Amino acid sequence: MSVRRLAEDQFQPAAFAFSDENTAWVEKTIKKYPEGRQQSAVIPLLMRAQEQDGWVTKAAIEKVADMLEMAYIRVLEVATFYTQFQLHPVGTRAHVQVCGTTPCMLRGSEKLMSICKSKIHAHPFERNAEGTLSWEEVECLGACVNAPMVMIGKDTYEDLTPERLEEIIDTFQAGKGSEIKPGPQIDRIYSAPEGGLTSLLDAPAKAPKAKAAKTVEVETVAVPPSEAARPKSTDAETNAALKSPADGKTALPADHPQATPAKAENTAAGQAKPSLDDASRPAAVEKPGTPDDLKMISGVGPKIEATLHEIGIFTFAQIASWKQHEREWVDGYLSFHGRIERDDWVKQADALARGGEAEYIKVFGKKPR
């Protein structure tokens, strides 16, 4: 990349200040960044300064640096690195950026540059005699399908011919650039095929209207709570051919959807929680002033911790002392299906009870959750 320097002092204004409208925008933009990270706004602020004056002046760089509490050299590094920042005065009415990358080059961008040389100046970045127009060659501007194209300000003008670019330049020179519609300059909709659509031209056939569904009244049958989870009778239960001749009970094939092990009947119906009066229930204690943080045990979240508190479990020492039958009771009460053993709550609680996090790390080689 070529060396980029600021314009000579003779072109530099004595001071820079954002307009009232841009000042409000700048203050709002800086607030988007976390406290202490406001320097991340340097590129947006430099771009706003360029949009206001047409190019980035030394005074603008220093103003942005002061607003973001940055050293001048840091903002200067940004401005000289990114070629999107114009460091010299450009045309006051239009600075034409002509894309010269391969697709545009193949479609005639050299002829567009010739127009710029004849209409504006023989050399890029130099202004015309009135100081109203300037131009440069740039890399891809992202409208390759509509090559060749140029960008003026934030707008692109695509599908250009040399004649059309001449008209655009003359219109900007006359101060009427806002009258030109950006985008394709031919009969094309955005990046659609040139000349119009060539497929999917037929109107879609209208779908037939759906017939209104008939309303069928269904008799509601009350189901006793004890039978609510039991599936209703099916052919497998009422078909005599499927009944065992010995006892008349339903004999289901092994692959039948309802053929499940006997143990599954308890699962479908839902197993009742063990009684709170069960002798296997762990001993409860009064809530201490500062209960242990049971969530430090892997497998215990806020909801489980609250349930343990409800049954009087508040400390690591309590869990560390659980016997086999007590662990089984809690496992059933929480419907954990062996999770207490798998996560080794007792060993975790024992380490936390003996030495807190330090002991836990010594035993398990990691911090508790």
mmCIF file of N, CA, C and O in Angstrom, residues 270-357:
data_model
loop_
_atom_site.group_PDB
_atom_site.id
_atom_site.type_symbol
_atom_site.label_atom_id
_atom_site.label_comp_id
_atom_site.label_asym_id
_atom_site.label_seq_id
_atom_site.Cartn_x
_atom_site.Cartn_y
_atom_site.Cartn_z
ATOM 1 N N GLY A 270 -47.059 -43.461 36.823
ATOM 2 C CA GLY A 270 -46.366 -42.502 37.664
ATOM 3 C C GLY A 270 -46.125 -43.067 39.053
ATOM 4 O O GLY A 270 -47.040 -43.469 39.743
ATOM 5 N N GLN A 271 -44.871 -43.159 39.431
ATOM 6 C CA GLN A 271 -44.532 -43.705 40.750
ATOM 7 C C GLN A 271 -44.723 -42.630 41.799
ATOM 8 O O GLN A 271 -44.307 -41.488 41.619
ATOM 9 N N ALA A 272 -45.343 -42.973 42.891
ATOM 10 C CA ALA A 272 -45.577 -42.019 43.963
ATOM 11 C C ALA A 272 -44.274 -41.713 44.681
ATOM 12 O O ALA A 272 -43.394 -42.565 44.790
ATOM 13 N N LYS A 273 -44.146 -40.466 45.163
ATOM 14 C CA LYS A 273 -42.971 -40.113 45.941
ATOM 15 C C LYS A 273 -42.984 -40.860 47.261
ATOM 16 O O LYS A 273 -44.049 -41.149 47.812
ATOM 17 N N PRO A 274 -41.793 -41.185 47.774
ATOM 18 C CA PRO A 274 -41.762 -41.827 49.090
ATOM 19 C C PRO A 274 -42.359 -40.890 50.143
ATOM 20 O O PRO A 274 -42.296 -39.669 50.010
ATOM 21 N N SER A 275 -42.930 -41.475 51.146
ATOM 22 C CA SER A 275 -43.600 -40.701 52.186
ATOM 23 C C SER A 275 -42.601 -39.882 52.989
ATOM 24 O O SER A 275 -41.480 -40.315 53.257
ATOM 25 N N LEU A 276 -43.048 -38.696 53.410
ATOM 26 C CA LEU A 276 -42.199 -37.876 54.278
ATOM 27 C C LEU A 276 -42.054 -38.487 55.663
ATOM 28 O O LEU A 276 -41.158 -38.099 56.428
ATOM 29 N N ASP A 277 -42.950 -39.413 55.986
ATOM 30 C CA ASP A 277 -42.863 -40.077 57.287
ATOM 31 C C ASP A 277 -42.055 -41.361 57.233
ATOM 32 O O ASP A 277 -41.932 -42.063 58.241
ATOM 33 N N ASP A 278 -41.496 -41.666 56.067
ATOM 34 C CA ASP A 278 -40.727 -42.896 55.888
ATOM 35 C C ASP A 278 -39.498 -42.864 56.790
ATOM 36 O O ASP A 278 -38.825 -41.823 56.946
ATOM 37 N N ALA A 279 -39.190 -44.006 57.373
ATOM 38 C CA ALA A 279 -38.038 -44.089 58.281
ATOM 39 C C ALA A 279 -36.720 -43.866 57.561
ATOM 40 O O ALA A 279 -35.707 -43.540 58.195
ATOM 41 N N SER A 280 -36.714 -44.039 56.226
ATOM 42 C CA SER A 280 -35.478 -43.865 55.471
ATOM 43 C C SER A 280 -35.193 -42.397 55.149
ATOM 44 O O SER A 280 -34.121 -42.084 54.615
ATOM 45 N N ARG A 281 -36.127 -41.523 55.425
ATOM 46 C CA ARG A 281 -35.910 -40.106 55.139
ATOM 47 C C ARG A 281 -34.755 -39.577 55.977
ATOM 48 O O ARG A 281 -34.693 -39.824 57.192
ATOM 49 N N PRO A 282 -33.799 -38.811 55.356
ATOM 50 C CA PRO A 282 -32.698 -38.255 56.137
ATOM 51 C C PRO A 282 -33.199 -37.288 57.192
ATOM 52 O O PRO A 282 -34.227 -36.636 57.020
ATOM 53 N N ALA A 283 -32.473 -37.200 58.281
ATOM 54 C CA ALA A 283 -32.866 -36.320 59.371
ATOM 55 C C ALA A 283 -32.825 -34.867 58.912
ATOM 56 O O ALA A 283 -31.883 -34.441 58.240
ATOM 57 N N ALA A 284 -33.847 -34.115 59.263
ATOM 58 C CA ALA A 284 -33.919 -32.698 58.915
ATOM 59 C C ALA A 284 -33.370 -31.869 60.062
ATOM 60 O O ALA A 284 -33.323 -32.313 61.215
ATOM 61 N N VAL A 285 -32.911 -30.646 59.731
ATOM 62 C CA VAL A 285 -32.420 -29.729 60.757
ATOM 63 C C VAL A 285 -33.104 -28.390 60.566
ATOM 64 O O VAL A 285 -33.666 -28.106 59.516
ATOM 65 N N GLU A 286 -33.057 -27.580 61.614
ATOM 66 C CA GLU A 286 -33.565 -26.230 61.503
ATOM 67 C C GLU A 286 -32.661 -25.423 60.567
ATOM 68 O O GLU A 286 -31.454 -25.643 60.525
ATOM 69 N N LYS A 287 -33.232 -24.511 59.813
ATOM 70 C CA LYS A 287 -32.444 -23.714 58.880
ATOM 71 C C LYS A 287 -31.427 -22.871 59.626
ATOM 72 O O LYS A 287 -31.785 -22.062 60.488
ATOM 73 N N PRO A 288 -30.133 -23.060 59.345
ATOM 74 C CA PRO A 288 -29.113 -22.255 60.037
ATOM 75 C C PRO A 288 -29.123 -20.826 59.544
ATOM 76 O O PRO A 288 -29.734 -20.499 58.517
ATOM 77 N N GLY A 289 -28.401 -19.962 60.263
ATOM 78 C CA GLY A 289 -28.353 -18.564 59.859
ATOM 79 C C GLY A 289 -27.759 -18.385 58.473
ATOM 80 O O GLY A 289 -28.205 -17.547 57.693
ATOM 81 N N THR A 290 -26.739 -19.189 58.174
ATOM 82 C CA THR A 290 -26.102 -19.123 56.850
ATOM 83 C C THR A 290 -26.027 -20.532 56.288
ATOM 84 O O THR A 290 -25.061 -21.263 56.533
ATOM 85 N N PRO A 291 -27.030 -20.970 55.544
ATOM 86 C CA PRO A 291 -26.993 -22.317 54.963
ATOM 87 C C PRO A 291 -25.851 -22.445 53.965
ATOM 88 O O PRO A 291 -25.395 -21.464 53.376
ATOM 89 N N ASP A 292 -25.359 -23.656 53.788
ATOM 90 C CA ASP A 292 -24.346 -23.897 52.760
ATOM 91 C C ASP A 292 -24.952 -23.688 51.372
ATOM 92 O O ASP A 292 -26.160 -23.901 51.168
ATOM 93 N N ASP A 293 -24.103 -23.297 50.442
ATOM 94 C CA ASP A 293 -24.553 -23.137 49.058
ATOM 95 C C ASP A 293 -24.548 -24.512 48.396
ATOM 96 O O ASP A 293 -23.553 -24.936 47.809
ATOM 97 N N LEU A 294 -25.680 -25.204 48.467
ATOM 98 C CA LEU A 294 -25.754 -26.565 47.944
ATOM 99 C C LEU A 294 -25.581 -26.613 46.436
ATOM 100 O O LEU A 294 -25.282 -27.679 45.884
ATOM 101 N N LYS A 295 -25.730 -25.471 45.767
ATOM 102 C CA LYS A 295 -25.559 -25.451 44.315
ATOM 103 C C LYS A 295 -24.114 -25.678 43.897
ATOM 104 O O LYS A 295 -23.834 -25.883 42.719
ATOM 105 N N MET A 296 -23.196 -25.647 44.866
ATOM 106 C CA MET A 296 -21.799 -25.953 44.551
ATOM 107 C C MET A 296 -21.614 -27.426 44.208
ATOM 108 O O MET A 296 -20.616 -27.823 43.601
ATOM 109 N N ILE A 297 -22.591 -28.242 44.587
ATOM 110 C CA ILE A 297 -22.553 -29.669 44.252
ATOM 111 C C ILE A 297 -23.012 -29.846 42.813
ATOM 112 O O ILE A 297 -24.084 -29.374 42.433
ATOM 113 N N SER A 298 -22.204 -30.505 42.022
ATOM 114 C CA SER A 298 -22.574 -30.754 40.638
ATOM 115 C C SER A 298 -23.843 -31.587 40.592
ATOM 116 O O SER A 298 -23.919 -32.659 41.179
ATOM 117 N N GLY A 299 -24.872 -31.103 39.908
ATOM 118 C CA GLY A 299 -26.151 -31.786 39.826
ATOM 119 C C GLY A 299 -27.229 -31.109 40.645
ATOM 120 O O GLY A 299 -28.394 -31.490 40.572
ATOM 121 N N VAL A 300 -26.865 -30.101 41.436
ATOM 122 C CA VAL A 300 -27.832 -29.370 42.255
ATOM 123 C C VAL A 300 -27.974 -27.959 41.698
ATOM 124 O O VAL A 300 -27.007 -27.197 41.669
ATOM 125 N N GLY A 301 -29.159 -27.639 41.224
ATOM 126 C CA GLY A 301 -29.453 -26.292 40.750
ATOM 127 C C GLY A 301 -30.351 -25.575 41.736
ATOM 128 O O GLY A 301 -30.674 -26.108 42.806
ATOM 129 N N PRO A 302 -30.770 -24.365 41.413
ATOM 130 C CA PRO A 302 -31.618 -23.584 42.337
ATOM 131 C C PRO A 302 -32.905 -24.308 42.727
ATOM 132 O O PRO A 302 -33.321 -24.264 43.881
ATOM 133 N N LYS A 303 -33.549 -24.974 41.774
ATOM 134 C CA LYS A 303 -34.811 -25.648 42.066
ATOM 135 C C LYS A 303 -34.598 -26.836 43.001
ATOM 136 O O LYS A 303 -35.355 -27.037 43.956
ATOM 137 N N ILE A 304 -33.564 -27.627 42.725
ATOM 138 C CA ILE A 304 -33.275 -28.784 43.591
ATOM 139 C C ILE A 304 -32.868 -28.320 44.982
ATOM 140 O O ILE A 304 -33.264 -28.914 46.003
ATOM 141 N N GLU A 305 -32.078 -27.237 45.032
ATOM 142 C CA GLU A 305 -31.667 -26.712 46.334
ATOM 143 C C GLU A 305 -32.899 -26.304 47.142
ATOM 144 O O GLU A 305 -32.980 -26.586 48.356
ATOM 145 N N ALA A 306 -33.866 -25.653 46.488
ATOM 146 C CA ALA A 306 -35.077 -25.231 47.196
ATOM 147 C C ALA A 306 -35.850 -26.442 47.716
ATOM 148 O O ALA A 306 -36.391 -26.421 48.833
ATOM 149 N N THR A 307 -35.903 -27.529 46.925
ATOM 150 C CA THR A 307 -36.595 -28.734 47.364
ATOM 151 C C THR A 307 -35.887 -29.361 48.555
ATOM 152 O O THR A 307 -36.534 -29.837 49.504
ATOM 153 N N LEU A 308 -34.556 -29.380 48.535
ATOM 154 C CA LEU A 308 -33.790 -29.925 49.664
ATOM 155 C C LEU A 308 -34.046 -29.104 50.922
ATOM 156 O O LEU A 308 -34.155 -29.655 52.023
ATOM 157 N N HIS A 309 -34.139 -27.798 50.747
ATOM 158 C CA HIS A 309 -34.439 -26.954 51.905
ATOM 159 C C HIS A 309 -35.812 -27.290 52.485
ATOM 160 O O HIS A 309 -36.010 -27.281 53.701
ATOM 161 N N GLU A 310 -36.767 -27.594 51.601
ATOM 162 C CA GLU A 310 -38.111 -27.917 52.059
ATOM 163 C C GLU A 310 -38.138 -29.148 52.951
ATOM 164 O O GLU A 310 -39.008 -29.276 53.819
ATOM 165 N N ILE A 311 -37.202 -30.073 52.727
ATOM 166 C CA ILE A 311 -37.184 -31.302 53.548
ATOM 167 C C ILE A 311 -36.112 -31.234 54.627
ATOM 168 O O ILE A 311 -35.733 -32.251 55.208
ATOM 169 N N GLY A 312 -35.587 -30.012 54.886
ATOM 170 C CA GLY A 312 -34.684 -29.817 56.003
ATOM 171 C C GLY A 312 -33.231 -30.106 55.728
ATOM 172 O O GLY A 312 -32.461 -30.337 56.669
ATOM 173 N N ILE A 313 -32.805 -30.074 54.473
ATOM 174 C CA ILE A 313 -31.397 -30.300 54.129
ATOM 175 C C ILE A 313 -30.786 -28.955 53.781
ATOM 176 O O ILE A 313 -31.134 -28.338 52.768
ATOM 177 N N PHE A 314 -29.826 -28.498 54.630
ATOM 178 C CA PHE A 314 -29.255 -27.164 54.449
ATOM 179 C C PHE A 314 -27.731 -27.163 54.401
ATOM 180 O O PHE A 314 -27.135 -26.149 54.036
ATOM 181 N N THR A 315 -27.076 -28.252 54.786
ATOM 182 C CA THR A 315 -25.615 -28.228 54.906
ATOM 183 C C THR A 315 -24.967 -29.359 54.120
ATOM 184 O O THR A 315 -25.587 -30.391 53.832
ATOM 185 N N PHE A 316 -23.679 -29.152 53.791
ATOM 186 C CA PHE A 316 -22.905 -30.186 53.121
ATOM 187 C C PHE A 316 -22.736 -31.403 54.039
ATOM 188 O O PHE A 316 -22.750 -32.549 53.584
ATOM 189 N N ALA A 317 -22.581 -31.133 55.329
ATOM 190 C CA ALA A 317 -22.344 -32.225 56.279
ATOM 191 C C ALA A 317 -23.522 -33.193 56.302
ATOM 192 O O ALA A 317 -23.320 -34.417 56.443
ATOM 193 N N GLN A 318 -24.742 -32.668 56.180
ATOM 194 C CA GLN A 318 -25.911 -33.553 56.161
ATOM 195 C C GLN A 318 -25.829 -34.530 54.983
ATOM 196 O O GLN A 318 -26.008 -35.732 55.120
ATOM 197 N N ILE A 319 -25.548 -33.985 53.788
ATOM 198 C CA ILE A 319 -25.499 -34.833 52.602
ATOM 199 C C ILE A 319 -24.338 -35.816 52.679
ATOM 200 O O ILE A 319 -24.459 -36.980 52.282
ATOM 201 N N ALA A 320 -23.197 -35.348 53.227
ATOM 202 C CA ALA A 320 -22.022 -36.220 53.332
ATOM 203 C C ALA A 320 -22.286 -37.422 54.239
ATOM 204 O O ALA A 320 -21.632 -38.460 54.113
ATOM 205 N N SER A 321 -23.267 -37.305 55.158
ATOM 206 C CA SER A 321 -23.538 -38.385 56.120
ATOM 207 C C SER A 321 -24.633 -39.339 55.665
ATOM 208 O O SER A 321 -24.960 -40.284 56.381
ATOM 209 N N TRP A 322 -25.231 -39.122 54.481
ATOM 210 C CA TRP A 322 -26.327 -39.963 54.032
ATOM 211 C C TRP A 322 -25.891 -41.415 53.868
ATOM 212 O O TRP A 322 -24.876 -41.711 53.229
ATOM 213 N N LYS A 323 -26.687 -42.327 54.431
ATOM 214 C CA LYS A 323 -26.469 -43.756 54.240
ATOM 215 C C LYS A 323 -27.172 -44.191 52.950
ATOM 216 O O LYS A 323 -27.889 -43.433 52.332
ATOM 217 N N GLN A 324 -26.994 -45.460 52.587
ATOM 218 C CA GLN A 324 -27.544 -45.970 51.336
ATOM 219 C C GLN A 324 -29.061 -45.776 51.270
ATOM 220 O O GLN A 324 -29.593 -45.292 50.278
ATOM 221 N N HIS A 325 -29.772 -46.167 52.364
ATOM 222 C CA HIS A 325 -31.219 -46.066 52.325
ATOM 223 C C HIS A 325 -31.680 -44.616 52.285
ATOM 224 O O HIS A 325 -32.728 -44.305 51.710
ATOM 225 N N GLU A 326 -30.895 -43.698 52.881
ATOM 226 C CA GLU A 326 -31.266 -42.285 52.824
ATOM 227 C C GLU A 326 -31.064 -41.723 51.409
ATOM 228 O O GLU A 326 -31.872 -40.934 50.918
ATOM 229 N N ARG A 327 -29.976 -42.141 50.768
ATOM 230 C CA ARG A 327 -29.739 -41.683 49.390
ATOM 231 C C ARG A 327 -30.852 -42.182 48.473
ATOM 232 O O ARG A 327 -31.313 -41.458 47.583
ATOM 233 N N GLU A 328 -31.285 -43.439 48.697
ATOM 234 C CA GLU A 328 -32.358 -43.992 47.865
ATOM 235 C C GLU A 328 -33.662 -43.245 48.096
ATOM 236 O O GLU A 328 -34.433 -43.020 47.156
ATOM 237 N N TRP A 329 -33.915 -42.837 49.341
ATOM 238 C CA TRP A 329 -35.145 -42.106 49.627
ATOM 239 C C TRP A 329 -35.135 -40.752 48.913
ATOM 240 O O TRP A 329 -36.115 -40.386 48.264
ATOM 241 N N VAL A 330 -34.026 -40.017 49.034
ATOM 242 C CA VAL A 330 -33.933 -38.705 48.385
ATOM 243 C C VAL A 330 -33.999 -38.851 46.872
ATOM 244 O O VAL A 330 -34.655 -38.076 46.174
ATOM 245 N N ASP A 331 -33.338 -39.883 46.353
ATOM 246 C CA ASP A 331 -33.349 -40.130 44.913
ATOM 247 C C ASP A 331 -34.776 -40.346 44.420
ATOM 248 O O ASP A 331 -35.196 -39.818 43.384
ATOM 249 N N GLY A 332 -35.563 -41.118 45.181
ATOM 250 C CA GLY A 332 -36.956 -41.350 44.804
ATOM 251 C C GLY A 332 -37.802 -40.114 44.980
ATOM 252 O O GLY A 332 -38.687 -39.833 44.170
ATOM 253 N N TYR A 333 -37.534 -39.340 46.026
ATOM 254 C CA TYR A 333 -38.317 -38.138 46.285
ATOM 255 C C TYR A 333 -38.110 -37.095 45.182
ATOM 256 O O TYR A 333 -39.030 -36.383 44.789
ATOM 257 N N LEU A 334 -36.864 -37.049 44.665
ATOM 258 C CA LEU A 334 -36.546 -36.096 43.602
ATOM 259 C C LEU A 334 -36.771 -36.684 42.208
ATOM 260 O O LEU A 334 -36.563 -35.997 41.212
ATOM 261 N N SER A 335 -37.179 -37.963 42.153
ATOM 262 C CA SER A 335 -37.370 -38.657 40.865
ATOM 263 C C SER A 335 -36.104 -38.574 40.025
ATOM 264 O O SER A 335 -36.137 -38.234 38.844
ATOM 265 N N PHE A 336 -34.962 -38.906 40.646
ATOM 266 C CA PHE A 336 -33.670 -38.762 39.994
ATOM 267 C C PHE A 336 -33.196 -40.023 39.275
ATOM 268 O O PHE A 336 -32.290 -39.981 38.474
ATOM 269 N N HIS A 337 -33.766 -41.177 39.628
ATOM 270 C CA HIS A 337 -33.408 -42.439 38.963
ATOM 271 C C HIS A 337 -31.903 -42.716 39.013
ATOM 272 O O HIS A 337 -31.271 -43.005 38.008
ATOM 273 N N GLY A 338 -31.320 -42.572 40.180
ATOM 274 C CA GLY A 338 -29.921 -42.921 40.356
ATOM 275 C C GLY A 338 -28.944 -41.781 40.163
ATOM 276 O O GLY A 338 -27.733 -41.984 40.206
ATOM 277 N N ARG A 339 -29.433 -40.588 39.974
ATOM 278 C CA ARG A 339 -28.540 -39.466 39.692
ATOM 279 C C ARG A 339 -27.639 -39.119 40.863
ATOM 280 O O ARG A 339 -26.494 -38.705 40.680
ATOM 281 N N ILE A 340 -28.139 -39.292 42.075
ATOM 282 C CA ILE A 340 -27.325 -38.963 43.246
ATOM 283 C C ILE A 340 -26.071 -39.824 43.285
ATOM 284 O O ILE A 340 -24.970 -39.345 43.593
ATOM 285 N N GLU A 341 -26.218 -41.101 42.948
ATOM 286 C CA GLU A 341 -25.059 -41.986 42.934
ATOM 287 C C GLU A 341 -24.141 -41.636 41.761
ATOM 288 O O GLU A 341 -22.910 -41.626 41.903
ATOM 289 N N ARG A 342 -24.735 -41.378 40.596
ATOM 290 C CA ARG A 342 -23.904 -41.093 39.420
ATOM 291 C C ARG A 342 -23.073 -39.833 39.612
ATOM 292 O O ARG A 342 -21.908 -39.779 39.221
ATOM 293 N N ASP A 343 -23.666 -38.799 40.182
ATOM 294 C CA ASP A 343 -22.943 -37.547 40.398
ATOM 295 C C ASP A 343 -22.124 -37.554 41.680
ATOM 296 O O ASP A 343 -21.377 -36.596 41.935
ATOM 297 N N ASP A 344 -22.268 -38.617 42.469
ATOM 298 C CA ASP A 344 -21.484 -38.762 43.707
ATOM 299 C C ASP A 344 -21.651 -37.557 44.633
ATOM 300 O O ASP A 344 -20.690 -36.910 45.046
ATOM 301 N N TRP A 345 -22.916 -37.266 44.971
ATOM 302 C CA TRP A 345 -23.199 -36.145 45.847
ATOM 303 C C TRP A 345 -22.490 -36.258 47.191
ATOM 304 O O TRP A 345 -21.980 -35.274 47.711
ATOM 305 N N VAL A 346 -22.448 -37.467 47.723
ATOM 306 C CA VAL A 346 -21.882 -37.655 49.064
ATOM 307 C C VAL A 346 -20.402 -37.281 49.077
ATOM 308 O O VAL A 346 -19.921 -36.574 49.976
ATOM 309 N N LYS A 347 -19.655 -37.732 48.069
ATOM 310 C CA LYS A 347 -18.224 -37.428 48.019
ATOM 311 C C LYS A 347 -17.997 -35.940 47.803
ATOM 312 O O LYS A 347 -17.104 -35.330 48.415
ATOM 313 N N GLN A 348 -18.826 -35.329 46.938
ATOM 314 C CA GLN A 348 -18.696 -33.886 46.709
ATOM 315 C C GLN A 348 -18.983 -33.112 47.988
ATOM 316 O O GLN A 348 -18.239 -32.200 48.367
ATOM 317 N N ALA A 349 -20.067 -33.481 48.655
ATOM 318 C CA ALA A 349 -20.460 -32.776 49.876
ATOM 319 C C ALA A 349 -19.420 -32.959 50.970
ATOM 320 O O ALA A 349 -19.142 -32.035 51.741
ATOM 321 N N ASP A 350 -18.819 -34.158 51.036
ATOM 322 C CA ASP A 350 -17.804 -34.415 52.060
ATOM 323 C C ASP A 350 -16.599 -33.499 51.868
ATOM 324 O O ASP A 350 -16.079 -32.924 52.833
ATOM 325 N N ALA A 351 -16.154 -33.346 50.599
ATOM 326 C CA ALA A 351 -15.015 -32.474 50.331
ATOM 327 C C ALA A 351 -15.342 -31.025 50.664
ATOM 328 O O ALA A 351 -14.540 -30.312 51.280
ATOM 329 N N LEU A 352 -16.535 -30.568 50.288
ATOM 330 C CA LEU A 352 -16.933 -29.192 50.576
ATOM 331 C C LEU A 352 -17.103 -28.960 52.067
ATOM 332 O O LEU A 352 -16.792 -27.878 52.577
ATOM 333 N N ALA A 353 -17.586 -29.972 52.790
ATOM 334 C CA ALA A 353 -17.779 -29.828 54.236
ATOM 335 C C ALA A 353 -16.436 -29.749 54.964
ATOM 336 O O ALA A 353 -16.288 -29.021 55.948
ATOM 337 N N ARG A 354 -15.442 -30.495 54.444
ATOM 338 C CA ARG A 354 -14.140 -30.536 55.124
ATOM 339 C C ARG A 354 -13.259 -29.332 54.820
ATOM 340 O O ARG A 354 -12.505 -28.895 55.686
ATOM 341 N N GLY A 355 -13.329 -28.808 53.600
ATOM 342 C CA GLY A 355 -12.405 -27.719 53.272
ATOM 343 C C GLY A 355 -12.882 -26.756 52.214
ATOM 344 O O GLY A 355 -12.065 -26.028 51.630
ATOM 345 N N GLY A 356 -14.154 -26.764 51.918
ATOM 346 C CA GLY A 356 -14.693 -25.827 50.947
ATOM 347 C C GLY A 356 -14.126 -26.036 49.546
ATOM 348 O O GLY A 356 -13.778 -27.143 49.145
ATOM 349 N N GLU A 357 -14.006 -24.944 48.824
ATOM 350 C CA GLU A 357 -13.578 -25.021 47.420
ATOM 351 C C GLU A 357 -12.172 -25.576 47.288
ATOM 352 O O GLU A 357 -11.880 -26.358 46.371
#
